[in-house]
Amino acid sequence: KNQVEQSPQSLIILEGKNCTLQCNYTVSPFSNLRWYKQDTGRGPVSLTIMTFSENTKSNGRYTATLDADTKQSSLHITASQLSDSASYICVVSDRGSTLGRLYFGRGTQLTVWP
Amino acid sequence: EADIYQTPRYLVIGTGKKITLECSQTMGHDKMYWYQQDPGMELHLIHYSYGVNSTEKGDLSSESTVSRIRTEHFPLTLESARPSHTSQYLCASSELDSRSYEQYFGPGTRLTVT
């Protein structure tokens, strides 16, 4: 069964600290993996996309990694800011269907305290 | 920010009422989607459309219906709302191949049925 599991479920850190969010997936055949940021009461916004051949990709203070062999990804946030408080969702796409089926994790709820 | 809009943002309505959630996008995307999201849970696909006059049911069974008469418009209708329909509804759109292209999400409609 194609699944996406994220950990931790929630995380509280102090402003300025770093953190790492984890994503494990069983989706096959794999197409790509995206990390989305969802602010409270808003729709998700894409942060990064990782394809099979990519190991690391950065977007400002966000750095995503992908290990396609172990089917694991992480999102590292550097020097956290209050505005980083949001839910971070791991989304994996398969390439076995014409729709380009997306599998969503439940998200990690990150809270940054001043 | 993506040019995809949803109205209303919040709706509180009594059981048995008919409601229509509006979604429109100005990006000219052919593919559009409706997702249902409960707090702390993953997004579930309930409807999608490849283009005008195309509508398909998603993975999560839903009593709602959709229509796609115009490319930019993808409304969702509940003929008789029930408390079990209380949830957040997110609309999204993408270029034809969502495996390669990002899905852009609207801000969502928070529906409460009393």
mmCIF file of C-alpha atoms in Angstrom:
data_model
loop_
_atom_site.group_PDB
_atom_site.id
_atom_site.type_symbol
_atom_site.label_atom_id
_atom_site.label_comp_id
_atom_site.label_asym_id
_atom_site.label_seq_id
_atom_site.Cartn_x
_atom_site.Cartn_y
_atom_site.Cartn_z
ATOM 1 C CA LYS A 1 0.000 0.000 0.000
ATOM 2 C CA ASN A 2 1.322 3.417 -0.977
ATOM 3 C CA GLN A 3 1.806 5.513 2.148
ATOM 4 C CA VAL A 4 3.618 8.598 3.393
ATOM 5 C CA GLU A 5 4.570 8.812 7.060
ATOM 6 C CA GLN A 6 5.904 11.960 8.714
ATOM 7 C CA SER A 7 7.608 12.543 12.021
ATOM 8 C CA PRO A 8 7.430 14.119 14.434
ATOM 9 C CA GLN A 9 3.712 14.881 14.469
ATOM 10 C CA SER A 10 4.438 18.207 16.161
ATOM 11 C CA LEU A 11 7.523 20.157 17.133
ATOM 12 C CA ILE A 12 8.185 23.277 19.187
ATOM 13 C CA ILE A 13 11.470 25.139 18.838
ATOM 14 C CA LEU A 14 12.835 28.523 19.836
ATOM 15 C CA GLU A 15 13.385 31.243 17.271
ATOM 16 C CA GLY A 16 16.816 31.026 15.690
ATOM 17 C CA LYS A 17 17.198 27.286 16.225
ATOM 18 C CA ASN A 18 17.438 24.648 13.504
ATOM 19 C CA CYS A 19 15.165 21.656 13.070
ATOM 20 C CA THR A 20 14.744 18.625 10.832
ATOM 21 C CA LEU A 21 11.490 17.029 9.761
ATOM 22 C CA GLN A 22 11.311 13.461 8.490
ATOM 23 C CA CYS A 23 9.299 11.738 5.780
ATOM 24 C CA ASN A 24 9.230 8.015 4.962
ATOM 25 C CA TYR A 25 7.290 6.707 1.992
ATOM 26 C CA THR A 26 6.368 3.449 0.335
ATOM 27 C CA VAL A 27 5.046 4.933 -2.917
ATOM 28 C CA SER A 28 6.077 2.990 -5.979
ATOM 29 C CA PRO A 29 6.880 3.591 -8.757
ATOM 30 C CA PHE A 30 8.317 6.864 -7.477
ATOM 31 C CA SER A 31 8.133 10.040 -9.546
ATOM 32 C CA ASN A 32 8.972 12.926 -7.242
ATOM 33 C CA LEU A 33 8.641 14.226 -3.701
ATOM 34 C CA ARG A 34 7.547 17.677 -2.667
ATOM 35 C CA TRP A 35 7.575 19.481 0.638
ATOM 36 C CA TYR A 36 4.669 21.872 1.132
ATOM 37 C CA LYS A 37 4.200 24.528 3.789
ATOM 38 C CA GLN A 38 0.642 25.106 4.977
ATOM 39 C CA ASP A 39 -0.075 28.122 7.140
ATOM 40 C CA THR A 40 -3.123 27.951 9.388
ATOM 41 C CA GLY A 41 -6.270 28.580 7.397
ATOM 42 C CA ARG A 42 -4.444 28.614 4.054
ATOM 43 C CA GLY A 43 -3.734 26.199 1.248
ATOM 44 C CA PRO A 44 -0.379 24.385 0.972
ATOM 45 C CA VAL A 45 2.461 26.093 -0.898
ATOM 46 C CA SER A 46 5.301 24.118 -2.480
ATOM 47 C CA LEU A 47 8.776 24.612 -0.987
ATOM 48 C CA THR A 48 10.873 22.104 -2.929
ATOM 49 C CA ILE A 49 10.568 19.229 -5.386
ATOM 50 C CA MET A 50 12.946 16.284 -5.446
ATOM 51 C CA THR A 51 13.245 13.834 -8.308
ATOM 52 C CA PHE A 52 14.779 10.357 -8.176
ATOM 53 C CA SER A 53 18.281 11.511 -9.067
ATOM 54 C CA GLU A 54 18.458 14.430 -6.652
ATOM 55 C CA ASN A 55 19.920 14.071 -3.165
ATOM 56 C CA THR A 56 19.769 17.633 -1.844
ATOM 57 C CA LYS A 57 17.961 20.788 -2.800
ATOM 58 C CA SER A 58 17.856 24.125 -1.031
ATOM 59 C CA ASN A 59 15.364 26.964 -1.055
ATOM 60 C CA GLY A 60 16.643 29.726 1.168
ATOM 61 C CA ARG A 61 16.679 28.462 4.749
ATOM 62 C CA TYR A 62 14.960 25.221 3.706
ATOM 63 C CA THR A 63 17.066 22.239 2.620
ATOM 64 C CA ALA A 64 15.458 18.998 1.525
ATOM 65 C CA THR A 65 17.244 15.675 1.174
ATOM 66 C CA LEU A 66 16.142 12.495 -0.534
ATOM 67 C CA ASP A 67 17.424 8.935 -0.210
ATOM 68 C CA ALA A 68 15.543 7.021 -2.891
ATOM 69 C CA ASP A 69 17.092 3.723 -1.798
ATOM 70 C CA THR A 70 15.719 3.888 1.734
ATOM 71 C CA LYS A 71 12.681 5.938 0.637
ATOM 72 C CA GLN A 72 13.344 8.675 3.135
ATOM 73 C CA SER A 73 13.351 12.450 2.892
ATOM 74 C CA SER A 74 14.072 15.211 5.347
ATOM 75 C CA LEU A 75 13.420 18.931 5.473
ATOM 76 C CA HIS A 76 15.960 20.968 7.419
ATOM 77 C CA ILE A 77 15.057 24.479 8.503
ATOM 78 C CA THR A 78 17.936 26.747 9.457
ATOM 79 C CA ALA A 79 17.761 29.746 11.789
ATOM 80 C CA SER A 80 14.030 29.398 12.322
ATOM 81 C CA GLN A 81 11.742 32.435 12.302
ATOM 82 C CA LEU A 82 8.338 32.999 13.825
ATOM 83 C CA SER A 83 6.864 32.899 10.323
ATOM 84 C CA ASP A 84 8.064 29.307 9.951
ATOM 85 C CA SER A 85 5.253 28.239 12.281
ATOM 86 C CA ALA A 86 3.069 26.087 10.015
ATOM 87 C CA SER A 87 2.316 22.533 9.013
ATOM 88 C CA TYR A 88 4.907 20.961 6.708
ATOM 89 C CA ILE A 89 3.501 18.298 4.427
ATOM 90 C CA CYS A 90 5.452 15.672 2.508
ATOM 91 C CA VAL A 91 3.792 14.747 -0.800
ATOM 92 C CA VAL A 92 4.960 11.896 -3.029
ATOM 93 C CA SER A 93 3.899 11.448 -6.642
ATOM 94 C CA ASP A 94 3.847 8.150 -8.484
ATOM 95 C CA ARG A 95 4.484 7.679 -12.189
ATOM 96 C CA GLY A 96 2.261 4.673 -12.562
ATOM 97 C CA SER A 97 -0.946 6.496 -13.407
ATOM 98 C CA THR A 98 -2.017 9.076 -15.953
ATOM 99 C CA LEU A 99 -3.364 11.302 -13.183
ATOM 100 C CA GLY A 100 0.006 11.578 -11.496
ATOM 101 C CA ARG A 101 -1.425 10.431 -8.213
ATOM 102 C CA LEU A 102 -0.276 12.358 -5.127
ATOM 103 C CA TYR A 103 0.120 10.758 -1.717
ATOM 104 C CA PHE A 104 0.017 13.139 1.226
ATOM 105 C CA GLY A 105 1.516 12.793 4.676
ATOM 106 C CA ARG A 106 -0.355 14.125 7.698
ATOM 107 C CA GLY A 107 2.183 16.857 8.172
ATOM 108 C CA THR A 108 4.446 18.021 10.980
ATOM 109 C CA GLN A 109 3.036 20.948 12.933
ATOM 110 C CA LEU A 110 5.965 23.263 13.679
ATOM 111 C CA THR A 111 5.661 26.018 16.256
ATOM 112 C CA VAL A 112 8.439 28.572 16.624
ATOM 113 C CA TRP A 113 8.472 30.462 19.922
ATOM 114 C CA PRO A 114 10.170 33.807 20.447
ATOM 115 C CA GLU B 1 0.895 33.583 -4.450
ATOM 116 C CA ALA B 2 -1.131 31.335 -6.761
ATOM 117 C CA ASP B 3 -4.064 32.785 -8.684
ATOM 118 C CA ILE B 4 -6.625 30.346 -7.381
ATOM 119 C CA TYR B 5 -9.565 31.544 -5.350
ATOM 120 C CA GLN B 6 -12.172 29.931 -3.167
ATOM 121 C CA THR B 7 -15.384 31.351 -1.750
ATOM 122 C CA PRO B 8 -16.668 31.451 0.835
ATOM 123 C CA ARG B 9 -13.662 31.121 3.149
ATOM 124 C CA TYR B 10 -15.875 30.109 6.057
ATOM 125 C CA LEU B 11 -19.429 28.739 6.030
ATOM 126 C CA VAL B 12 -21.681 27.677 8.885
ATOM 127 C CA ILE B 13 -24.911 26.121 7.710
ATOM 128 C CA GLY B 14 -27.737 23.984 9.021
ATOM 129 C CA THR B 15 -28.389 20.343 8.210
ATOM 130 C CA GLY B 16 -30.285 19.703 4.991
ATOM 131 C CA LYS B 17 -29.247 22.890 3.206
ATOM 132 C CA LYS B 18 -27.849 22.868 -0.308
ATOM 133 C CA ILE B 19 -24.446 24.528 -0.635
ATOM 134 C CA THR B 20 -22.024 25.303 -3.431
ATOM 135 C CA LEU B 21 -18.345 25.946 -2.802
ATOM 136 C CA GLU B 22 -16.787 28.073 -5.491
ATOM 137 C CA CYS B 23 -13.301 27.639 -6.959
ATOM 138 C CA SER B 24 -11.768 29.606 -9.791
ATOM 139 C CA GLN B 25 -8.258 29.937 -11.218
ATOM 140 C CA THR B 26 -6.784 32.394 -13.680
ATOM 141 C CA MET B 27 -3.707 30.372 -14.685
ATOM 142 C CA GLY B 28 -5.374 28.547 -17.565
ATOM 143 C CA HIS B 29 -4.715 25.173 -15.973
ATOM 144 C CA ASP B 30 -6.553 22.203 -17.416
ATOM 145 C CA LYS B 31 -6.439 20.003 -14.319
ATOM 146 C CA MET B 32 -8.396 20.921 -11.215
ATOM 147 C CA TYR B 33 -8.932 19.070 -7.959
ATOM 148 C CA TRP B 34 -10.981 19.088 -4.780
ATOM 149 C CA TYR B 35 -9.499 17.803 -1.543
ATOM 150 C CA GLN B 36 -11.008 17.288 1.888
ATOM 151 C CA GLN B 37 -8.808 17.856 4.940
ATOM 152 C CA ASP B 38 -9.642 17.271 8.581
ATOM 153 C CA PRO B 39 -7.436 18.711 11.380
ATOM 154 C CA GLY B 40 -4.162 16.802 11.747
ATOM 155 C CA MET B 41 -5.023 14.506 8.876
ATOM 156 C CA GLU B 42 -3.784 14.149 5.320
ATOM 157 C CA LEU B 43 -5.522 15.639 2.301
ATOM 158 C CA HIS B 44 -7.915 13.276 0.566
ATOM 159 C CA LEU B 45 -8.776 13.667 -3.117
ATOM 160 C CA ILE B 46 -12.557 13.708 -3.611
ATOM 161 C CA HIS B 47 -12.942 14.993 -7.199
ATOM 162 C CA TYR B 48 -10.775 15.945 -10.152
ATOM 163 C CA SER B 49 -11.132 17.169 -13.700
ATOM 164 C CA TYR B 50 -8.886 16.907 -16.748
ATOM 165 C CA GLY B 51 -10.628 19.801 -18.464
ATOM 166 C CA VAL B 52 -13.994 21.158 -19.585
ATOM 167 C CA ASN B 53 -16.816 18.601 -19.313
ATOM 168 C CA SER B 54 -14.485 16.136 -17.561
ATOM 169 C CA THR B 55 -15.122 15.159 -13.935
ATOM 170 C CA GLU B 56 -13.981 12.099 -12.000
ATOM 171 C CA LYS B 57 -14.383 10.857 -8.451
ATOM 172 C CA GLY B 58 -11.289 10.700 -6.293
ATOM 173 C CA ASP B 59 -10.116 8.217 -3.715
ATOM 174 C CA LEU B 60 -12.352 9.336 -0.867
ATOM 175 C CA SER B 61 -16.022 8.685 -1.353
ATOM 176 C CA SER B 62 -17.977 11.920 -1.165
ATOM 177 C CA GLU B 63 -21.633 12.807 -1.447
ATOM 178 C CA SER B 64 -20.670 16.037 -3.180
ATOM 179 C CA THR B 65 -20.808 16.629 -6.930
ATOM 180 C CA VAL B 66 -18.747 18.854 -9.195
ATOM 181 C CA SER B 67 -19.055 20.420 -12.636
ATOM 182 C CA ARG B 68 -16.578 21.849 -15.121
ATOM 183 C CA ILE B 69 -18.357 23.999 -17.672
ATOM 184 C CA ARG B 70 -15.523 26.525 -17.971
ATOM 185 C CA THR B 71 -11.785 25.948 -17.712
ATOM 186 C CA GLU B 72 -11.362 28.433 -14.890
ATOM 187 C CA HIS B 73 -14.298 27.348 -12.742
ATOM 188 C CA PHE B 74 -14.760 24.121 -10.731
ATOM 189 C CA PRO B 75 -17.605 24.403 -8.201
ATOM 190 C CA LEU B 76 -18.454 21.714 -5.640
ATOM 191 C CA THR B 77 -22.048 21.154 -4.542
ATOM 192 C CA LEU B 78 -23.612 19.382 -1.582
ATOM 193 C CA GLU B 79 -27.330 18.833 -2.172
ATOM 194 C CA SER B 80 -28.132 18.219 1.489
ATOM 195 C CA ALA B 81 -25.480 19.131 4.026
ATOM 196 C CA ARG B 82 -24.952 16.923 7.078
ATOM 197 C CA PRO B 83 -22.733 17.325 10.170
ATOM 198 C CA SER B 84 -20.443 14.605 8.752
ATOM 199 C CA HIS B 85 -19.610 17.028 5.927
ATOM 200 C CA THR B 86 -17.933 19.396 8.378
ATOM 201 C CA SER B 87 -14.361 19.748 7.137
ATOM 202 C CA GLN B 88 -11.934 21.950 5.227
ATOM 203 C CA TYR B 89 -12.256 21.792 1.439
ATOM 204 C CA LEU B 90 -9.242 22.706 -0.667
ATOM 205 C CA CYS B 91 -9.317 23.353 -4.399
ATOM 206 C CA ALA B 92 -6.170 22.996 -6.515
ATOM 207 C CA SER B 93 -5.099 23.226 -10.131
ATOM 208 C CA SER B 94 -2.120 22.195 -12.210
ATOM 209 C CA GLU B 95 -0.916 22.008 -15.757
ATOM 210 C CA LEU B 96 -1.791 18.741 -17.461
ATOM 211 C CA ASP B 97 0.828 16.518 -15.806
ATOM 212 C CA SER B 98 0.753 16.984 -12.036
ATOM 213 C CA ARG B 99 3.734 14.649 -11.666
ATOM 214 C CA SER B 100 5.946 17.272 -13.258
ATOM 215 C CA TYR B 101 4.037 20.415 -12.487
ATOM 216 C CA GLU B 102 3.129 21.824 -9.119
ATOM 217 C CA GLN B 103 -0.420 21.736 -7.843
ATOM 218 C CA TYR B 104 -1.426 25.216 -6.736
ATOM 219 C CA PHE B 105 -3.864 25.322 -3.864
ATOM 220 C CA GLY B 106 -6.546 27.808 -2.993
ATOM 221 C CA PRO B 107 -6.953 29.103 0.582
ATOM 222 C CA GLY B 108 -9.689 26.602 1.375
ATOM 223 C CA THR B 109 -13.276 26.741 2.616
ATOM 224 C CA ARG B 110 -13.898 25.804 6.226
ATOM 225 C CA LEU B 111 -17.385 24.237 6.294
ATOM 226 C CA THR B 112 -19.321 23.640 9.503
ATOM 227 C CA VAL B 113 -22.698 21.914 9.346
ATOM 228 C CA THR B 114 -24.775 22.225 12.503
#
